[in-house]
PDB file of C-alpha atoms in Angstrom:
ATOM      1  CA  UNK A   9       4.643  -7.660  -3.215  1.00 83.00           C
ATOM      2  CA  UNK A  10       1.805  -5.678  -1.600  1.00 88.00           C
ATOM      3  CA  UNK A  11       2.681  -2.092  -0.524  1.00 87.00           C
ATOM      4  CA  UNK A  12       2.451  -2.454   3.191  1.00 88.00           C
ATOM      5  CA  UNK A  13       4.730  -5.641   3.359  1.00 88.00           C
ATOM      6  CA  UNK A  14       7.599  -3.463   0.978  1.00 87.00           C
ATOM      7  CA  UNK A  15       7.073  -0.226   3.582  1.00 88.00           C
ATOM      8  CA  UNK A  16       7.466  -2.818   6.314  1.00 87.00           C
ATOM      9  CA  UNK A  17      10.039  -5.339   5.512  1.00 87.00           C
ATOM     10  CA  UNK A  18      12.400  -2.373   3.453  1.00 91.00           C
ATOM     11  CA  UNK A  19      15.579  -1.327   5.793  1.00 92.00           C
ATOM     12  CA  UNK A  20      18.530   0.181   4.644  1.00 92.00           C
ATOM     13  CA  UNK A  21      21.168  -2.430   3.242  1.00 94.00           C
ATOM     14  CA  UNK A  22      25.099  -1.611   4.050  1.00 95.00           C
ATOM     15  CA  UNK A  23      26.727  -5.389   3.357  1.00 95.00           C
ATOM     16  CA  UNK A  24      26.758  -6.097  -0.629  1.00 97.00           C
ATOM     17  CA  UNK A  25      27.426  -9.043  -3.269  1.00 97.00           C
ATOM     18  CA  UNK A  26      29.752  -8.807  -5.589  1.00 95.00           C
ATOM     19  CA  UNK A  27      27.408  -8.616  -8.249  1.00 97.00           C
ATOM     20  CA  UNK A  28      25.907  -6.539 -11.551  1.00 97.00           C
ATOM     21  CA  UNK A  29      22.679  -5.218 -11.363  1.00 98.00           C
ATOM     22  CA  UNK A  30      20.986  -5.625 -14.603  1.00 98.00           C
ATOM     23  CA  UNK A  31      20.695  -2.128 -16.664  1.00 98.00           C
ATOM     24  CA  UNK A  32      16.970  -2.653 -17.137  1.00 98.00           C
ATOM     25  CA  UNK A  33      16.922  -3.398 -13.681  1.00 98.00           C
ATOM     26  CA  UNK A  34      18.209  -0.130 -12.784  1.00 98.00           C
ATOM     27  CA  UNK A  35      15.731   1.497 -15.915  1.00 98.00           C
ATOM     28  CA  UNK A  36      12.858  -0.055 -13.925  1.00 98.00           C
ATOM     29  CA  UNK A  37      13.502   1.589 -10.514  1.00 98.00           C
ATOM     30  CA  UNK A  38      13.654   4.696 -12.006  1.00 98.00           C
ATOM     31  CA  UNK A  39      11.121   4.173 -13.516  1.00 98.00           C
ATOM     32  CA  UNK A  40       9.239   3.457 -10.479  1.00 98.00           C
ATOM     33  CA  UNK A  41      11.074   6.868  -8.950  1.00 98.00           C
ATOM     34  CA  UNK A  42       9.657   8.870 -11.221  1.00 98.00           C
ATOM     35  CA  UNK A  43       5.858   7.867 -10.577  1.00 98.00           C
ATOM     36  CA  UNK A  44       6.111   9.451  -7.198  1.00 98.00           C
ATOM     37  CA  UNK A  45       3.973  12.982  -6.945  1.00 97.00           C
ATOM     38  CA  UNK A  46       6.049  16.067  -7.446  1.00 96.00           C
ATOM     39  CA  UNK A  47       4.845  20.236  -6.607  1.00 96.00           C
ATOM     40  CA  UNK A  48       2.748  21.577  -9.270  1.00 95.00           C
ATOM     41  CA  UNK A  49       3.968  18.595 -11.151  1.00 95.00           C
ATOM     42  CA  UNK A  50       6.939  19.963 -12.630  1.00 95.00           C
ATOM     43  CA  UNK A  51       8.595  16.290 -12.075  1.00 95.00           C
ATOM     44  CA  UNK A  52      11.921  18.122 -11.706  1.00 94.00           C
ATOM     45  CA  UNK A  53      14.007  15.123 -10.606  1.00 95.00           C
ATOM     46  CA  UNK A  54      17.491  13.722 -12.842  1.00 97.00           C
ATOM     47  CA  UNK A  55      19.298  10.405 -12.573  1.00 98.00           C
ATOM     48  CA  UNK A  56      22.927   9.779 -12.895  1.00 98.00           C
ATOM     49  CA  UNK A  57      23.903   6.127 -12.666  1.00 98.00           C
ATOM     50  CA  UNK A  58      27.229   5.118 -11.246  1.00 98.00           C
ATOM     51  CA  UNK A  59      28.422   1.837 -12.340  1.00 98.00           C
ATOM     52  CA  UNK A  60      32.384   2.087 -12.164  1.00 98.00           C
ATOM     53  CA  UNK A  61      33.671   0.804  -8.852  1.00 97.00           C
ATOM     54  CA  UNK A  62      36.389   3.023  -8.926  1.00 98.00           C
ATOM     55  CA  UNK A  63      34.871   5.742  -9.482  1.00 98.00           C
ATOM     56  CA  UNK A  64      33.083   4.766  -6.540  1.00 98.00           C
ATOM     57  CA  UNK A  65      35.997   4.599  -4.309  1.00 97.00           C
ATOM     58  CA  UNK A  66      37.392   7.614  -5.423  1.00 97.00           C
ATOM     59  CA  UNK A  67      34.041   9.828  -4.846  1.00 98.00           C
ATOM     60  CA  UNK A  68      34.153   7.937  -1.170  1.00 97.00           C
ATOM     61  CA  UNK A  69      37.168   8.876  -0.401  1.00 96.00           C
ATOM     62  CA  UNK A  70      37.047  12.527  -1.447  1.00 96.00           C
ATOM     63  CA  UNK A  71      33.429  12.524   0.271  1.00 96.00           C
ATOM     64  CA  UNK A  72      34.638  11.350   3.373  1.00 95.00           C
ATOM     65  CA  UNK A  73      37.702  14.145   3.683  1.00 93.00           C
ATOM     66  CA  UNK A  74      34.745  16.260   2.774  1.00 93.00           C
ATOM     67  CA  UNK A  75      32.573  15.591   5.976  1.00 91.00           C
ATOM     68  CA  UNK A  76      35.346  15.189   8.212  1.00 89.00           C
ATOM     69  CA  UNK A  77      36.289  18.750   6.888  1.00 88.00           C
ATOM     70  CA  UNK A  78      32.708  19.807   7.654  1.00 85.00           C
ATOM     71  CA  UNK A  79      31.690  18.380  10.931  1.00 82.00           C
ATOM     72  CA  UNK A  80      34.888  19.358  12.978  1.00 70.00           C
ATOM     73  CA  UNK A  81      36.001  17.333  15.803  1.00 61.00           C
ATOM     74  CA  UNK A  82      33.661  18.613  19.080  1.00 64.00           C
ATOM     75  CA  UNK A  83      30.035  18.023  17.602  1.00 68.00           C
ATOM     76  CA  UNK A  84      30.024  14.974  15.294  1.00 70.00           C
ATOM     77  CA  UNK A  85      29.342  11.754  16.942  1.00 81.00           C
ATOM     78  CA  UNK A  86      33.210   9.343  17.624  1.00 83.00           C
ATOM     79  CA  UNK A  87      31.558   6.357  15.645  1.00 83.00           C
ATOM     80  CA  UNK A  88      30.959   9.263  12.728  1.00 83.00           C
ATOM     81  CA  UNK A  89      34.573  10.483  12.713  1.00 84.00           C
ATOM     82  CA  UNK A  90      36.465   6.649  13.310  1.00 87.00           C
ATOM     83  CA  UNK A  91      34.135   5.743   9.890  1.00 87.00           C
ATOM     84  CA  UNK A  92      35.069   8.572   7.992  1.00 89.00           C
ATOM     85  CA  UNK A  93      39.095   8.229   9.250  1.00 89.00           C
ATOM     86  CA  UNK A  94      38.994   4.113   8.515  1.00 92.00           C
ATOM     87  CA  UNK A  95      40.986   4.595   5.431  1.00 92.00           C
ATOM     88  CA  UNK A  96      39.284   0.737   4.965  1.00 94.00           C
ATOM     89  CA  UNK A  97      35.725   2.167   5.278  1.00 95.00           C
ATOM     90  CA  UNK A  98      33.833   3.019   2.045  1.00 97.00           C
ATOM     91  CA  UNK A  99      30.715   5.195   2.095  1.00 96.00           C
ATOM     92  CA  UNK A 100      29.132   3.280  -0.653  1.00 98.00           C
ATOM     93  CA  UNK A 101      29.940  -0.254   1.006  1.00 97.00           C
ATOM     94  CA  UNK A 102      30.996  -1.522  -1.760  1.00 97.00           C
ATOM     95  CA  UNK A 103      27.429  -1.918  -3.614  1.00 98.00           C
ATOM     96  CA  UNK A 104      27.632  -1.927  -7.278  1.00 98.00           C
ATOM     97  CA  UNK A 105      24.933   0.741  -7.824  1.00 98.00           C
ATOM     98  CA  UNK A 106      25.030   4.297  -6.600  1.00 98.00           C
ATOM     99  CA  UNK A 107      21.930   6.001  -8.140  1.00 98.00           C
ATOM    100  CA  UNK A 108      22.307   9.951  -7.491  1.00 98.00           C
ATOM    101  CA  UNK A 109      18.801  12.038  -7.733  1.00 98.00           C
ATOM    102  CA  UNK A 110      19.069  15.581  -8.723  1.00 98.00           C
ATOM    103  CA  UNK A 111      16.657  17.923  -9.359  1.00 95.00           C
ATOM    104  CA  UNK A 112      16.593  21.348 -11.064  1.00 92.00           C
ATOM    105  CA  UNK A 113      17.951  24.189  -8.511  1.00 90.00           C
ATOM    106  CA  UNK A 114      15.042  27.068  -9.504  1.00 89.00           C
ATOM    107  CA  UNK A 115      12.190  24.635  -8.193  1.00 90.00           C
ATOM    108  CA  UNK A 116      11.426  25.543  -4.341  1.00 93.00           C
ATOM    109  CA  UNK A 117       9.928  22.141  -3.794  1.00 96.00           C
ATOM    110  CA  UNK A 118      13.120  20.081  -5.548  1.00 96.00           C
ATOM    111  CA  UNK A 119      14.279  18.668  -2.081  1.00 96.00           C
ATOM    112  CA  UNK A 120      10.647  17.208  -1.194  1.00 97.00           C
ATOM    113  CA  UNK A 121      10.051  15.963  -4.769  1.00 97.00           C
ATOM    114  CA  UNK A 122      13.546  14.115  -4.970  1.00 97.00           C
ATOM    115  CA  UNK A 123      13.079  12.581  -1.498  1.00 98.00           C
ATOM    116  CA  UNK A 124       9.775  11.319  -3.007  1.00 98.00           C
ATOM    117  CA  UNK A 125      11.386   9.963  -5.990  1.00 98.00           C
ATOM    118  CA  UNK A 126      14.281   7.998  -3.773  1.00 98.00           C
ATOM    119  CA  UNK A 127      11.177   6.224  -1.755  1.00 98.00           C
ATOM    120  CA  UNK A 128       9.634   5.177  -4.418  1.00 98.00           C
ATOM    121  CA  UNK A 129      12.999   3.774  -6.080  1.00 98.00           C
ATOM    122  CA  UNK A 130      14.139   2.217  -2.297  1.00 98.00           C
ATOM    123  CA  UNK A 131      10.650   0.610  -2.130  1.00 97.00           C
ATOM    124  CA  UNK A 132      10.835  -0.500  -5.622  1.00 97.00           C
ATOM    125  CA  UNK A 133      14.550  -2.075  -5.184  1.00 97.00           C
ATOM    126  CA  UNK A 134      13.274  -4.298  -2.283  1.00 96.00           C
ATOM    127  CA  UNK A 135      10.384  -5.470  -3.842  1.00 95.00           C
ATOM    128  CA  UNK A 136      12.765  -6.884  -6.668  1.00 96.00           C
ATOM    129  CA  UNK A 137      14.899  -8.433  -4.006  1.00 95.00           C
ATOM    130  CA  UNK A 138      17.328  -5.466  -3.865  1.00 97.00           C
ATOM    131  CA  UNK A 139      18.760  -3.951  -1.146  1.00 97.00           C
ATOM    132  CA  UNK A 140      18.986  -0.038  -0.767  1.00 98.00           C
ATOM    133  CA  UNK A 141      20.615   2.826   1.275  1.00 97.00           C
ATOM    134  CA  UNK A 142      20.747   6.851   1.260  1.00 97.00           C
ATOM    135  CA  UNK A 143      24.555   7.623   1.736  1.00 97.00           C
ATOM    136  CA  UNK A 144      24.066  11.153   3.363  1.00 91.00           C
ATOM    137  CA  UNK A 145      28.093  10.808   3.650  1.00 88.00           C
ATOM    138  CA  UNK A 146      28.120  11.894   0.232  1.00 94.00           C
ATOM    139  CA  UNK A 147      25.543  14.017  -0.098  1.00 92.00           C
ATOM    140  CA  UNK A 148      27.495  16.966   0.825  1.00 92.00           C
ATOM    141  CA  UNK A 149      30.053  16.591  -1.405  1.00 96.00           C
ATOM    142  CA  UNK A 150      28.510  16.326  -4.434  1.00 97.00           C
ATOM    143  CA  UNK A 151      27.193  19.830  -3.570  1.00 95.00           C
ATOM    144  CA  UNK A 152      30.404  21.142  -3.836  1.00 95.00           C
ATOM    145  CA  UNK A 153      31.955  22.385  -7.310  1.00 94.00           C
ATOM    146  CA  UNK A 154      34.466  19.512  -7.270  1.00 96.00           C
ATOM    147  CA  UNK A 155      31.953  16.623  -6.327  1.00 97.00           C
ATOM    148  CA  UNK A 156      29.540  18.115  -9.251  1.00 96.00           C
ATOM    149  CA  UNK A 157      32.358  18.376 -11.668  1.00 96.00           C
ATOM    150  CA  UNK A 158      33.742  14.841 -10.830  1.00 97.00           C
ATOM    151  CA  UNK A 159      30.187  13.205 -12.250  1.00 97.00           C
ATOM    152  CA  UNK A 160      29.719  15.899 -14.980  1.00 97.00           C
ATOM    153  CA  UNK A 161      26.259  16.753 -13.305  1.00 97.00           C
ATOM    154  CA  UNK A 162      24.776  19.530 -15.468  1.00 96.00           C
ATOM    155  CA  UNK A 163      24.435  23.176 -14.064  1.00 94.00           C
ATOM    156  CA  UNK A 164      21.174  24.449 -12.688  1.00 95.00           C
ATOM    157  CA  UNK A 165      21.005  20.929 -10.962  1.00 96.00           C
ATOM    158  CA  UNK A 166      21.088  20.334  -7.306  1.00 96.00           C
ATOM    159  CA  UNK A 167      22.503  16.707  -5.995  1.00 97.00           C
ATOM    160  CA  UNK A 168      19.675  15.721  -3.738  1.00 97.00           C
ATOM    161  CA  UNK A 169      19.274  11.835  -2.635  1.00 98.00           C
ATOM    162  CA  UNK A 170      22.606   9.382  -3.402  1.00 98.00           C
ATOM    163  CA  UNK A 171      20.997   5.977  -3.352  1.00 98.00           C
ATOM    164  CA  UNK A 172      23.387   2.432  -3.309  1.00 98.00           C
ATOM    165  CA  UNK A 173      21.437  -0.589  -4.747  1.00 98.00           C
ATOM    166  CA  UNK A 174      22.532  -3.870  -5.117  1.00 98.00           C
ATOM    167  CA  UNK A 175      21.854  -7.686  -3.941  1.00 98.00           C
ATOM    168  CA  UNK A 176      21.729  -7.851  -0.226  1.00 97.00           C
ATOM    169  CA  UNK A 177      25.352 -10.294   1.673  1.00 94.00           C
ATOM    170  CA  UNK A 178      22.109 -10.833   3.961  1.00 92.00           C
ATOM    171  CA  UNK A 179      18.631  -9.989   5.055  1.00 87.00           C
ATOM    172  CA  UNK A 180      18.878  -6.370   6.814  1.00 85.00           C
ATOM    173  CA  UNK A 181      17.380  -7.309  10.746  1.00 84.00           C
ATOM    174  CA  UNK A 182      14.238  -5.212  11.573  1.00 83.00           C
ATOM    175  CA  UNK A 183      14.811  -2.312  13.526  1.00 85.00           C
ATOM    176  CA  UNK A 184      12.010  -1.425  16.215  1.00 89.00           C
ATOM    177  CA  UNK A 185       9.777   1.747  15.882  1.00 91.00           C
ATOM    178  CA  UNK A 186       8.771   3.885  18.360  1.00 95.00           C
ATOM    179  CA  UNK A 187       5.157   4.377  18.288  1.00 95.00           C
ATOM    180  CA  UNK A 188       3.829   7.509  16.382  1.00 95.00           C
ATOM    181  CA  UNK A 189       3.212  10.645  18.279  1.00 96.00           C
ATOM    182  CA  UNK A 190      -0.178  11.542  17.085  1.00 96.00           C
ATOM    183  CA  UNK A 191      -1.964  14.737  17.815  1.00 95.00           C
ATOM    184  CA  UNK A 192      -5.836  14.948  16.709  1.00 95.00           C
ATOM    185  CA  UNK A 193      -7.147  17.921  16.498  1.00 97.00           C
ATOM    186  CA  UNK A 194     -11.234  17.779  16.123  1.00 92.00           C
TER     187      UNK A 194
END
């Protein structure tokens, strides 16, 4: 797949099958995640692969207590706080692959380096005929002690980018783009 149709075509996936992604499926995007440029090339980033679908719905349902705990009632958007009360709703929507990148907490540029390493694996699922999405639901909580402890993440690392993967129910539709703002300067 050439580059420009995968940046193109790629949209975040939220409707699932019911079925395994292959381990050296999973080996492979991350493999492709960690080709991305990093600061000073320290290449800080970690992987923990989530496989167990309880799991999953237990982390969901802490994480989305979590938020609502976080975003109180006046400033979060009603669509945001009906998901997050739908006991029915999970964060991860069901997909059989939540792929969490970390990255070591002394490294000033982790944040920027992770978020490279999650294109690069997004952009890599779809071109394999995956579908992809960043759950910022859970993001939060795995900051906290609990949501660390729950997936045995390591100390001295920082949960960055919480990527789902798995075979797309159906094509994502496009979504339009506004047209770039550009400012040129000489």
């Amino acid at each position: 797949m050439d580059v420009m149709d995968a940046i193109s075509h790629r949209r975040s996936v939220r409707e699932y099958l019911d079925k395994t992604v292959p381990r050296a499926t999973i080996e492979r995007l991350i493999d492709a995640a960690i080709q991305a440029p990093s600061a000073v090339n320290r290449q800080p980033w970690h992987f923990t692969v989530i496989q167990d679908r309880k799991l999953l719905d237990e982390i969901s349902a802490r994480a989305k207590r979590h938020m609502l705990s976080i975003i109180g009632t006046d400033k979060a958007p009603a669509i945001l706080r009906e998901h997050l009360s739908d006991p029915g709703f999970q964060i991860f929507y069901h997909a059989p692959v939540l792929i969490l990148i970390s990255g070591s907490d002394d490294d000033d540029w982790v944040t920027e380096d992770a978020a490279l390493a999650a294109e690069n694996l997004m952009l890599a699922a779809h071109a394999f005929g995956l579908g992809s999405c960043w759950i910022g639901f859970s993001q939060r909580w795995f900051e906290t002690g609990e949501g660390s402890k729950t997936i045995g993440l390591p100390n001295g690392l920082r949960p960055i980018a919480p990527i789902i993967v798995g075979y797309s129910r159906r094509a994502a539709p496009a979504v339009p783009r506004n047209p770039a703002t550009i400012r040129w300067i000489g």
